[in-house]
Short mmCIF file of C-alpha atoms in Angstrom, two decimals:
data_model
loop_
_atom_site.label_atom_id
_atom_site.label_comp_id
_atom_site.label_asym_id
_atom_site.label_seq_id
_atom_site.Cartn_x
_atom_site.Cartn_y
_atom_site.Cartn_z
CA MET K 1 112.86 38.74 211.31
CA THR K 2 111.20 41.38 209.16
CA SER K 3 107.79 41.28 207.61
CA THR K 4 109.29 40.70 204.18
CA GLU K 5 110.88 37.35 205.27
CA THR K 6 107.62 35.62 206.05
CA SER K 7 104.22 35.94 204.49
CA ALA K 8 101.64 37.93 206.37
CA PRO K 9 98.37 36.09 205.83
CA GLN K 10 95.08 37.86 205.49
CA TYR K 11 93.25 38.35 208.81
CA PRO K 12 90.71 37.33 210.08
CA MET K 13 90.91 33.77 208.66
CA GLN K 14 88.01 31.46 207.87
CA ARG K 15 87.05 28.48 210.00
CA SER K 16 87.13 25.06 208.37
CA ARG K 17 85.12 23.43 211.24
CA PRO K 18 82.38 25.43 212.91
CA LEU K 19 83.39 24.80 216.52
CA ASP K 20 87.13 25.13 216.07
CA PRO K 21 89.23 28.26 215.33
CA PRO K 22 90.71 28.51 211.85
CA THR K 23 93.43 25.86 211.41
CA GLU K 24 95.96 28.50 210.31
CA LEU K 25 95.94 29.88 213.83
CA ALA K 26 97.35 26.57 215.23
CA GLU K 27 100.04 26.60 212.53
CA ILE K 28 101.01 30.17 213.35
CA ARG K 29 101.07 29.41 217.09
CA SER K 30 103.47 26.50 216.69
CA GLU K 31 105.68 27.94 213.95
CA ARG K 32 105.78 31.74 214.48
CA PRO K 33 103.67 32.56 217.52
CA VAL K 34 104.18 36.34 217.19
CA SER K 35 104.02 37.20 213.47
CA ARG K 36 102.45 39.64 211.07
CA VAL K 37 99.04 39.42 209.47
CA THR K 38 97.42 41.63 206.81
CA LEU K 39 94.23 43.50 207.49
CA TRP K 40 91.52 44.64 205.00
CA ASP K 41 93.19 48.12 204.87
CA GLY K 42 96.63 46.66 203.96
CA THR K 43 98.16 47.37 207.38
CA GLN K 44 100.20 44.54 208.90
CA PRO K 45 99.87 44.34 212.68
CA TRP K 46 101.35 41.56 214.77
CA LEU K 47 99.20 38.56 215.73
CA VAL K 48 99.84 37.13 219.18
CA THR K 49 98.74 33.45 219.57
CA ARG K 50 100.31 31.92 222.72
CA LEU K 51 98.52 32.27 226.06
CA GLU K 52 101.62 33.54 227.93
CA ASP K 53 102.34 36.21 225.30
CA ALA K 54 98.64 37.16 225.23
CA ARG K 55 98.76 37.76 229.01
CA VAL K 56 101.80 39.97 228.52
CA VAL K 57 100.28 42.10 225.76
CA LEU K 58 96.95 42.53 227.56
CA GLY K 59 98.34 42.93 231.03
CA ASP K 60 101.29 45.28 230.34
CA ARG K 61 101.11 49.05 230.17
CA ARG K 62 103.64 49.06 227.35
CA PHE K 63 100.64 48.13 225.17
CA SER K 64 97.85 50.64 224.70
CA ALA K 65 94.15 49.97 224.22
CA ASP K 66 93.51 53.61 223.33
CA LEU K 67 92.18 53.83 219.78
CA ARG K 68 93.54 57.39 219.57
CA THR K 69 97.13 56.06 219.73
CA PRO K 70 98.68 56.15 216.25
CA GLY K 71 99.09 52.62 214.81
CA PHE K 72 96.01 51.22 216.56
CA PRO K 73 94.84 48.38 214.31
CA MET K 74 91.36 48.63 212.69
CA VAL K 75 90.44 44.92 212.48
CA LEU K 76 87.01 45.61 211.06
CA ARG K 77 86.19 47.64 207.98
CA ALA K 78 83.28 49.42 209.68
CA GLN K 79 85.16 50.02 212.99
CA GLN K 80 85.93 53.61 212.05
CA ALA K 81 82.22 54.25 211.74
CA LEU K 82 81.72 53.40 215.39
CA ARG K 83 83.58 56.58 216.36
CA ARG K 84 81.06 59.09 217.54
CA PRO K 85 80.71 62.44 215.85
CA ASP K 86 81.38 64.13 219.21
CA ASP K 87 84.55 62.04 219.48
CA VAL K 88 83.63 60.52 222.82
CA VAL K 89 85.94 57.50 223.21
CA PRO K 90 84.35 54.49 224.96
CA PHE K 91 86.24 53.69 228.17
CA ILE K 92 87.18 50.22 226.89
CA ARG K 93 89.33 52.08 224.34
CA MET K 94 91.18 54.18 226.92
CA ASP K 95 94.34 53.57 228.97
CA PRO K 96 94.96 53.94 232.68
CA PRO K 97 94.56 56.23 234.55
CA GLU K 98 91.69 57.69 232.43
CA HIS K 99 90.12 54.23 231.93
CA GLY K 100 89.97 53.39 235.65
CA VAL K 101 87.97 56.51 236.49
CA PHE K 102 85.13 55.27 234.31
CA ARG K 103 85.42 51.56 235.01
CA ARG K 104 85.26 52.21 238.77
CA MET K 105 81.88 53.87 238.33
CA LEU K 106 80.60 50.47 237.19
CA THR K 107 82.54 47.79 239.07
CA ARG K 108 80.37 47.68 242.19
CA ASP K 109 77.33 46.66 240.20
CA PHE K 110 79.13 43.56 238.92
CA MET K 111 80.77 42.46 242.17
CA ILE K 112 80.65 38.76 243.03
CA LYS K 113 78.32 39.34 245.97
CA ARG K 114 75.98 41.61 243.96
CA VAL K 115 75.72 38.99 241.23
CA ASN K 116 75.21 36.22 243.73
CA ALA K 117 72.32 38.15 245.15
CA LEU K 118 70.87 38.28 241.63
CA ARG K 119 70.99 34.49 241.18
CA PRO K 120 67.43 33.77 242.40
CA LYS K 121 66.13 36.42 239.94
CA ILE K 122 68.27 34.90 237.11
CA GLN K 123 66.89 31.46 237.96
CA GLU K 124 63.35 32.81 237.80
CA ILE K 125 64.02 34.38 234.38
CA VAL K 126 65.66 31.23 233.06
CA ASP K 127 62.72 29.06 234.26
CA GLY K 128 60.19 31.54 232.79
CA PHE K 129 61.57 31.51 229.32
CA LEU K 130 62.10 27.74 229.44
CA ASP K 131 58.50 27.24 230.59
CA GLU K 132 57.27 29.31 227.62
CA MET K 133 59.42 27.39 225.13
CA LEU K 134 58.32 23.99 226.50
CA ALA K 135 54.68 25.01 226.46
CA LYS K 136 54.84 25.36 222.68
CA PRO K 137 54.96 22.46 220.26
CA ALA K 138 58.47 21.26 219.37
CA PRO K 139 60.67 22.05 217.49
CA ALA K 140 61.79 25.46 218.73
CA ASP K 141 64.69 27.79 218.10
CA LEU K 142 66.65 27.76 221.33
CA VAL K 143 68.32 31.10 220.43
CA ALA K 144 65.09 33.05 219.94
CA GLU K 145 63.16 31.34 222.76
CA PHE K 146 65.80 31.05 225.43
CA ALA K 147 69.47 31.88 224.84
CA LEU K 148 68.84 35.48 223.67
CA PRO K 149 65.85 36.53 225.84
CA VAL K 150 67.46 35.45 229.14
CA PRO K 151 70.53 37.74 229.06
CA SER K 152 68.52 40.50 227.28
CA LEU K 153 66.02 40.63 230.09
CA VAL K 154 68.69 40.42 232.78
CA ILE K 155 70.75 43.31 231.34
CA ALA K 156 67.64 45.33 230.62
CA LEU K 157 66.53 45.01 234.28
CA LEU K 158 70.02 45.85 235.52
CA LEU K 159 70.40 48.91 233.28
CA GLY K 160 66.82 50.04 233.46
CA VAL K 161 66.22 49.68 229.72
CA PRO K 162 62.58 48.74 229.08
CA TYR K 163 62.56 45.14 227.98
CA GLU K 164 59.59 45.68 225.63
CA ASP K 165 62.11 47.51 223.39
CA HIS K 166 64.24 44.35 222.95
CA GLY K 167 63.31 44.03 219.29
CA PHE K 168 64.76 47.50 218.72
CA PHE K 169 68.07 47.03 220.52
CA GLN K 170 68.60 43.46 219.35
CA SER K 171 68.23 44.35 215.69
CA ARG K 172 70.55 47.40 215.92
CA SER K 173 73.10 45.30 217.79
CA ASN K 174 72.95 42.75 214.98
CA VAL K 175 73.93 45.40 212.47
CA LEU K 176 76.77 46.67 214.67
CA LEU K 177 78.28 43.21 215.14
CA ASN K 178 77.99 42.12 211.50
CA LEU K 179 81.41 42.20 209.90
CA GLU K 180 79.75 42.74 206.52
CA SER K 181 77.76 45.82 207.56
CA THR K 182 78.68 48.93 205.64
CA ALA K 183 79.95 52.05 207.41
CA GLU K 184 76.57 53.64 206.70
CA ASP K 185 74.68 50.75 208.31
CA VAL K 186 76.90 50.91 211.34
CA GLN K 187 76.57 54.64 211.68
CA GLY K 188 72.81 54.41 211.38
CA ALA K 189 72.54 51.71 213.98
CA ARG K 190 74.89 53.50 216.37
CA ALA K 191 73.00 56.79 215.94
CA ALA K 192 69.63 55.06 216.58
CA LEU K 193 70.94 53.40 219.75
CA ASP K 194 72.59 56.64 220.93
CA ALA K 195 69.34 58.57 220.45
CA TYR K 196 67.30 55.92 222.27
CA LEU K 197 69.74 55.72 225.16
CA GLY K 198 70.12 59.50 225.29
CA ASP K 199 66.32 59.84 225.74
CA LEU K 200 66.43 57.09 228.37
CA VAL K 201 69.21 58.90 230.33
CA ASP K 202 67.22 62.15 230.28
CA ARG K 203 64.12 60.34 231.49
CA ARG K 204 66.01 58.58 234.32
CA LEU K 205 67.61 61.85 235.36
CA ARG K 206 64.12 63.33 235.86
CA GLU K 207 62.53 60.17 237.30
CA PRO K 208 65.16 57.84 238.62
CA GLY K 209 64.41 54.14 239.09
CA ASP K 210 66.32 51.41 240.89
CA ASP K 211 68.77 50.65 238.11
CA LEU K 212 72.31 51.37 236.89
CA ILE K 213 71.51 54.12 234.36
CA SER K 214 69.40 55.96 236.91
CA ARG K 215 72.16 55.73 239.50
CA LEU K 216 74.83 56.98 237.10
CA ALA K 217 72.52 59.78 235.91
CA VAL K 218 71.84 60.98 239.48
CA GLU K 219 75.25 60.37 241.06
CA ARG K 220 77.62 61.08 238.15
CA LEU K 221 75.84 63.00 235.43
CA ALA K 222 74.07 65.49 237.68
CA THR K 223 77.37 66.09 239.54
CA GLY K 224 79.33 66.72 236.34
CA GLU K 225 81.68 63.73 236.81
CA LEU K 226 80.27 62.12 233.67
CA SER K 227 79.13 63.79 230.45
CA ARG K 228 75.80 62.82 228.92
CA GLU K 229 77.67 61.50 225.92
CA GLN K 230 79.99 59.37 228.04
CA LEU K 231 77.00 57.95 229.97
CA VAL K 232 75.26 57.12 226.69
CA SER K 233 78.48 55.42 225.43
CA MET K 234 78.73 53.36 228.68
CA SER K 235 75.05 52.32 228.50
CA PHE K 236 75.54 51.36 224.83
CA LEU K 237 78.51 49.15 225.67
CA LEU K 238 76.82 47.45 228.64
CA LEU K 239 73.62 46.82 226.68
CA ILE K 240 75.36 45.21 223.67
CA ALA K 241 78.05 43.37 225.61
CA GLY K 242 75.51 42.30 228.19
CA HIS K 243 73.19 40.35 225.93
CA GLU K 244 75.00 39.30 222.73
CA THR K 245 77.90 37.58 224.42
CA THR K 246 75.97 35.54 226.97
CA ALA K 247 73.29 34.66 224.42
CA ASN K 248 75.85 33.15 222.03
CA MET K 249 77.81 31.41 224.78
CA THR K 250 74.57 29.85 226.06
CA ALA K 251 73.54 28.52 222.62
CA LEU K 252 77.04 27.23 221.77
CA SER K 253 77.36 25.62 225.20
CA ILE K 254 74.10 23.67 224.75
CA LEU K 255 75.09 22.75 221.18
CA SER K 256 78.49 21.44 222.10
CA LEU K 257 77.12 19.44 225.04
CA LEU K 258 74.47 17.89 222.80
CA GLN K 259 77.30 16.91 220.42
CA ASN K 260 79.24 15.40 223.33
CA PRO K 261 76.63 13.28 225.15
CA ASP K 262 79.24 11.68 227.42
CA GLN K 263 80.18 15.13 228.72
CA LEU K 264 76.58 16.14 229.04
CA ALA K 265 75.89 13.01 231.11
CA VAL K 266 78.81 13.78 233.43
CA LEU K 267 77.30 17.23 234.13
CA ARG K 268 73.76 15.96 234.55
CA ASP K 269 74.95 13.37 237.04
CA ASP K 270 77.02 15.88 239.03
CA PRO K 271 75.81 19.48 238.78
CA THR K 272 78.59 20.60 241.16
CA LEU K 273 80.81 20.29 238.09
CA ILE K 274 78.86 23.07 236.27
CA PRO K 275 80.99 26.07 237.30
CA GLY K 276 84.19 24.33 236.11
CA ALA K 277 82.40 23.20 232.93
CA VAL K 278 81.46 26.81 232.18
CA GLU K 279 85.15 27.79 232.31
CA GLU K 280 85.88 25.03 229.84
CA LEU K 281 83.03 26.05 227.57
CA LEU K 282 84.30 29.63 227.65
CA ARG K 283 87.76 28.38 226.74
CA PHE K 284 86.56 26.05 224.01
CA HIS K 285 84.24 28.53 222.26
CA THR K 286 86.01 31.92 222.89
CA ILE K 287 83.31 33.86 221.08
CA VAL K 288 85.36 37.09 220.84
CA HIS K 289 86.92 35.21 217.93
CA ILE K 290 88.52 38.14 216.01
CA GLY K 291 90.68 38.97 219.02
CA LEU K 292 91.60 42.17 220.86
CA PRO K 293 93.44 45.15 219.33
CA ARG K 294 96.34 46.93 221.00
CA VAL K 295 99.26 49.16 219.97
CA ALA K 296 102.82 49.03 221.35
CA LEU K 297 104.03 52.16 223.23
CA GLU K 298 107.62 50.86 223.57
CA ASP K 299 109.67 48.21 221.86
CA VAL K 300 108.85 44.80 223.34
CA THR K 301 110.61 41.52 222.52
CA PHE K 302 108.98 38.07 222.35
CA GLY K 303 111.67 35.40 221.64
CA ASP K 304 113.38 36.53 218.46
CA VAL K 305 110.61 39.00 217.49
CA THR K 306 110.58 42.64 218.50
CA ILE K 307 107.36 44.60 218.31
CA SER K 308 108.34 48.22 217.85
CA ALA K 309 106.72 51.22 219.45
CA GLY K 310 103.81 52.37 217.31
CA GLU K 311 103.10 48.96 215.81
CA GLY K 312 99.64 47.42 216.04
CA VAL K 313 99.02 44.08 217.78
CA ILE K 314 96.01 41.74 217.70
CA VAL K 315 95.72 39.18 220.48
CA SER K 316 93.96 36.06 219.18
CA LEU K 317 91.93 34.91 222.17
CA PRO K 318 90.83 31.65 220.43
CA ALA K 319 94.45 30.76 219.56
CA ALA K 320 95.59 31.47 223.14
CA ASN K 321 92.76 29.39 224.57
CA ARG K 322 93.76 26.42 222.42
CA ASP K 323 97.46 26.71 223.31
CA GLU K 324 98.69 23.09 223.76
CA GLU K 325 101.43 24.30 226.14
CA GLN K 326 98.69 25.39 228.53
CA PHE K 327 95.85 22.93 227.87
CA ALA K 328 96.45 19.24 227.12
CA ASP K 329 94.56 18.09 224.02
CA PRO K 330 93.24 21.66 223.59
CA ASP K 331 90.82 20.93 220.71
CA GLN K 332 88.90 18.41 222.92
CA LEU K 333 86.03 19.71 225.06
CA ASP K 334 86.58 18.30 228.53
CA VAL K 335 84.15 19.63 231.11
CA THR K 336 86.29 18.22 233.97
CA ARG K 337 89.37 20.12 232.89
CA GLU K 338 90.87 22.86 235.12
CA ALA K 339 90.33 25.73 232.64
CA ARG K 340 90.29 28.82 234.81
CA ARG K 341 93.47 30.15 233.10
CA GLN K 342 91.39 30.65 229.97
CA ILE K 343 91.24 34.29 228.70
CA ALA K 344 87.87 34.29 226.92
CA PHE K 345 87.07 37.40 228.99
CA GLY K 346 90.39 38.98 228.01
CA PHE K 347 93.13 39.86 230.48
CA GLY K 348 94.56 43.04 231.99
CA VAL K 349 92.64 46.04 233.31
CA HIS K 350 90.09 45.72 230.50
CA GLN K 351 89.12 42.17 231.39
CA CYS K 352 85.34 41.77 231.08
CA LEU K 353 83.59 43.82 233.71
CA GLY K 354 80.45 41.66 233.46
CA GLN K 355 82.20 38.30 233.83
CA PRO K 356 80.63 37.46 237.25
CA LEU K 357 77.17 38.07 235.68
CA ALA K 358 78.04 36.09 232.59
CA ARG K 359 79.29 33.19 234.66
CA ALA K 360 76.12 33.20 236.83
CA GLU K 361 73.84 33.30 233.76
CA LEU K 362 75.70 30.53 231.96
CA GLN K 363 75.88 28.31 235.02
CA ILE K 364 72.18 28.72 235.73
CA ALA K 365 71.09 28.34 232.13
CA VAL K 366 73.14 25.21 231.44
CA GLU K 367 72.25 23.51 234.72
CA THR K 368 68.56 24.28 234.27
CA VAL K 369 68.34 23.06 230.66
CA LEU K 370 70.17 19.81 231.44
CA ARG K 371 67.96 19.16 234.53
CA ARG K 372 64.63 20.19 233.10
CA VAL K 373 64.86 18.97 229.50
CA PRO K 374 66.63 15.58 229.62
CA THR K 375 65.31 14.63 226.18
CA LEU K 376 66.62 17.78 224.48
CA ARG K 377 68.23 17.12 221.06
CA LEU K 378 69.00 18.93 217.84
CA ALA K 379 66.08 19.12 215.42
CA VAL K 380 68.34 19.45 212.35
CA PRO K 381 71.64 17.93 211.23
CA THR K 382 74.67 19.92 212.34
CA GLU K 383 75.38 21.01 208.78
CA GLU K 384 72.11 22.92 208.69
CA ILE K 385 72.89 25.08 211.76
CA PRO K 386 73.57 28.69 210.67
CA PHE K 387 76.83 29.67 212.38
CA ARG K 388 77.69 33.35 212.96
CA THR K 389 80.82 33.30 210.77
CA ALA K 390 80.36 36.93 209.74
CA MET K 391 79.72 38.32 213.20
CA ALA K 392 82.15 39.93 215.63
CA ILE K 393 80.71 37.72 218.37
CA TYR K 394 80.66 34.06 217.26
CA GLY K 395 77.74 31.74 217.90
CA VAL K 396 74.71 30.48 216.02
CA HIS K 397 71.94 32.51 214.44
CA GLN K 398 69.39 29.81 215.26
CA LEU K 399 69.54 26.50 217.10
CA PRO K 400 66.54 24.31 216.20
CA VAL K 401 65.93 21.81 219.02
CA THR K 402 63.26 19.31 219.93
CA TRP K 403 62.55 17.33 223.14
CA MET M 1 102.82 33.61 253.47
CA ARG M 2 101.98 37.30 253.53
CA VAL M 3 99.48 38.70 250.99
CA VAL M 4 99.80 42.27 249.66
CA VAL M 5 97.13 43.97 247.52
CA ASP M 6 97.32 47.19 245.56
CA SER M 7 93.79 48.57 245.25
CA ASP M 8 95.02 51.30 242.85
CA LYS M 9 95.89 48.63 240.32
CA CYS M 10 92.68 46.57 240.96
CA CYS M 11 90.14 46.55 238.16
CA GLY M 12 87.43 44.77 240.17
CA SER M 13 87.23 41.61 238.00
CA GLY M 14 86.45 39.51 241.11
CA GLN M 15 88.79 36.63 240.14
CA CYS M 16 90.39 36.63 243.63
CA VAL M 17 87.02 36.37 245.35
CA LEU M 18 86.05 33.43 243.19
CA THR M 19 89.37 31.75 243.84
CA ALA M 20 90.00 32.40 247.58
CA PRO M 21 86.81 33.83 249.14
CA ASP M 22 88.22 33.50 252.69
CA VAL M 23 91.09 35.75 251.84
CA PHE M 24 89.60 38.30 249.43
CA ASP M 25 86.41 40.24 249.11
CA GLN M 26 85.35 43.42 247.23
CA ARG M 27 84.67 46.87 248.68
CA ASP M 28 81.03 47.87 248.58
CA GLU M 29 81.89 51.36 247.28
CA ASP M 30 83.72 50.43 244.06
CA GLY M 31 84.22 46.66 243.86
CA THR M 32 87.99 46.89 244.39
CA VAL M 33 89.87 44.27 246.41
CA LEU M 34 89.41 43.98 250.15
CA LEU M 35 91.97 41.85 251.92
CA LEU M 36 90.29 39.74 254.60
CA ASP M 37 93.30 37.76 255.73
CA ALA M 38 96.84 39.00 255.10
CA GLU M 39 98.42 35.87 256.63
CA PRO M 40 96.16 33.01 255.44
CA PRO M 41 96.60 29.45 256.80
CA ALA M 42 98.69 26.98 254.83
CA GLU M 43 95.65 25.20 253.34
CA LEU M 44 94.69 28.39 251.49
CA HIS M 45 98.17 29.11 250.04
CA GLU M 46 97.58 27.25 246.78
CA ALA M 47 94.33 29.13 246.16
CA VAL M 48 96.04 32.47 246.94
CA ARG M 49 98.81 31.65 244.45
CA GLN M 50 96.15 30.88 241.86
CA ALA M 51 94.48 34.24 242.62
CA VAL M 52 97.85 35.95 241.97
CA THR M 53 98.04 34.18 238.57
CA LEU M 54 94.45 34.92 237.61
CA CYS M 55 94.38 38.59 238.69
CA PRO M 56 94.25 40.42 235.37
CA SER M 57 95.75 43.64 236.73
CA SER M 58 98.66 42.24 238.88
CA ALA M 59 97.06 43.77 241.96
CA ILE M 60 97.98 40.87 244.31
CA SER M 61 101.42 39.72 245.37
CA VAL M 62 102.63 37.32 248.04
CA VAL M 63 105.73 37.22 250.19
CA GLU M 64 106.49 33.56 250.90
CA ASP M 65 107.90 32.71 254.33
#
């Protein structure tokens, strides 16, 4: 099959229902699960939609995550603008063995036992923001009052970024993740965050605290293992990935449970189901909705389709997580489903570094809201909720709730 | 069942620890896999097989008896 024999639809596609992936993705998955799509720049990379194929592309070294590899797909118009003038490549866009050197500098901070030790602190933060929200008159915006501040404060404490600067980093992060931002906007936001984090790195090098940036500055930067630019790039990634993703998953999780009161009741009656429910919520929402870019280093065959060396590939995480061959009745939220095979955190050596932290935050936030605010309900009809259709990370801009 | 881990391949995602905490842990130095029990009892075999499936970097394999 060549690209001229089938149409290559424009990508990304639009959703027709806010909590479901675009319907075209389901058609593509059942009719031609590995097929070409057309990007904004006219290039036609392959779209991979089945879970098994997604695991192959993301887990196999014949596919590169290095954006310097020719043919690497540029899914977003402003993506090019994220490249730094000094040409430092973020480690999430490198291949092994280079990638592992950087990732291993961070893995110990996100180990299961480290994150478990943080749980009491996360609970305290969750209770604190919930107390503040409930002390004010209803209605409230659950995003601004709870879903965003909780992970922002947690990642700020972990990294050693002063939380009082949250307005600054949240607004820049909004520009970076907006698919409609111009290259100039993106460059400006990136430069502002780089300058801010660069100053912070310098300060922590002089006066280290008990936090991740201080530790990397003292143990890796001072020893020459890490350049200042690479440390800034790492801090940048952790700061953005650490708060935007969990914030949106928290808000979407609460929204979808409010829309499915039977499921909410199951969880409220038996909180031991919460960890499994979080896996299902991750599967159902899959907020990295534009997928993950890769490029083939060798020819690789999927059924009757061969992806040739040098061709771009986009793995659609939402399509893979709604694969009916893997999940029965995939468009139904079922908090009792065994969903750990989901790949909302990606797969392969780049799988989300912060997933233990994200899981802990989501489990604690969902459990606490259900337990402490049994009368919680939406304050507006669903049609009035502003969904993040134009953002790289899906979610809601606001979630008006009352109780 | 004999469990074999390759810490060079490990990316420290922690999936194995979540799935079979009696068999796997993570090293304090770098979060990579630490095998606690290379010959786990039969009641843990299913969890170990799930850990093999969920490991994102194919760092765990099993030799079945």
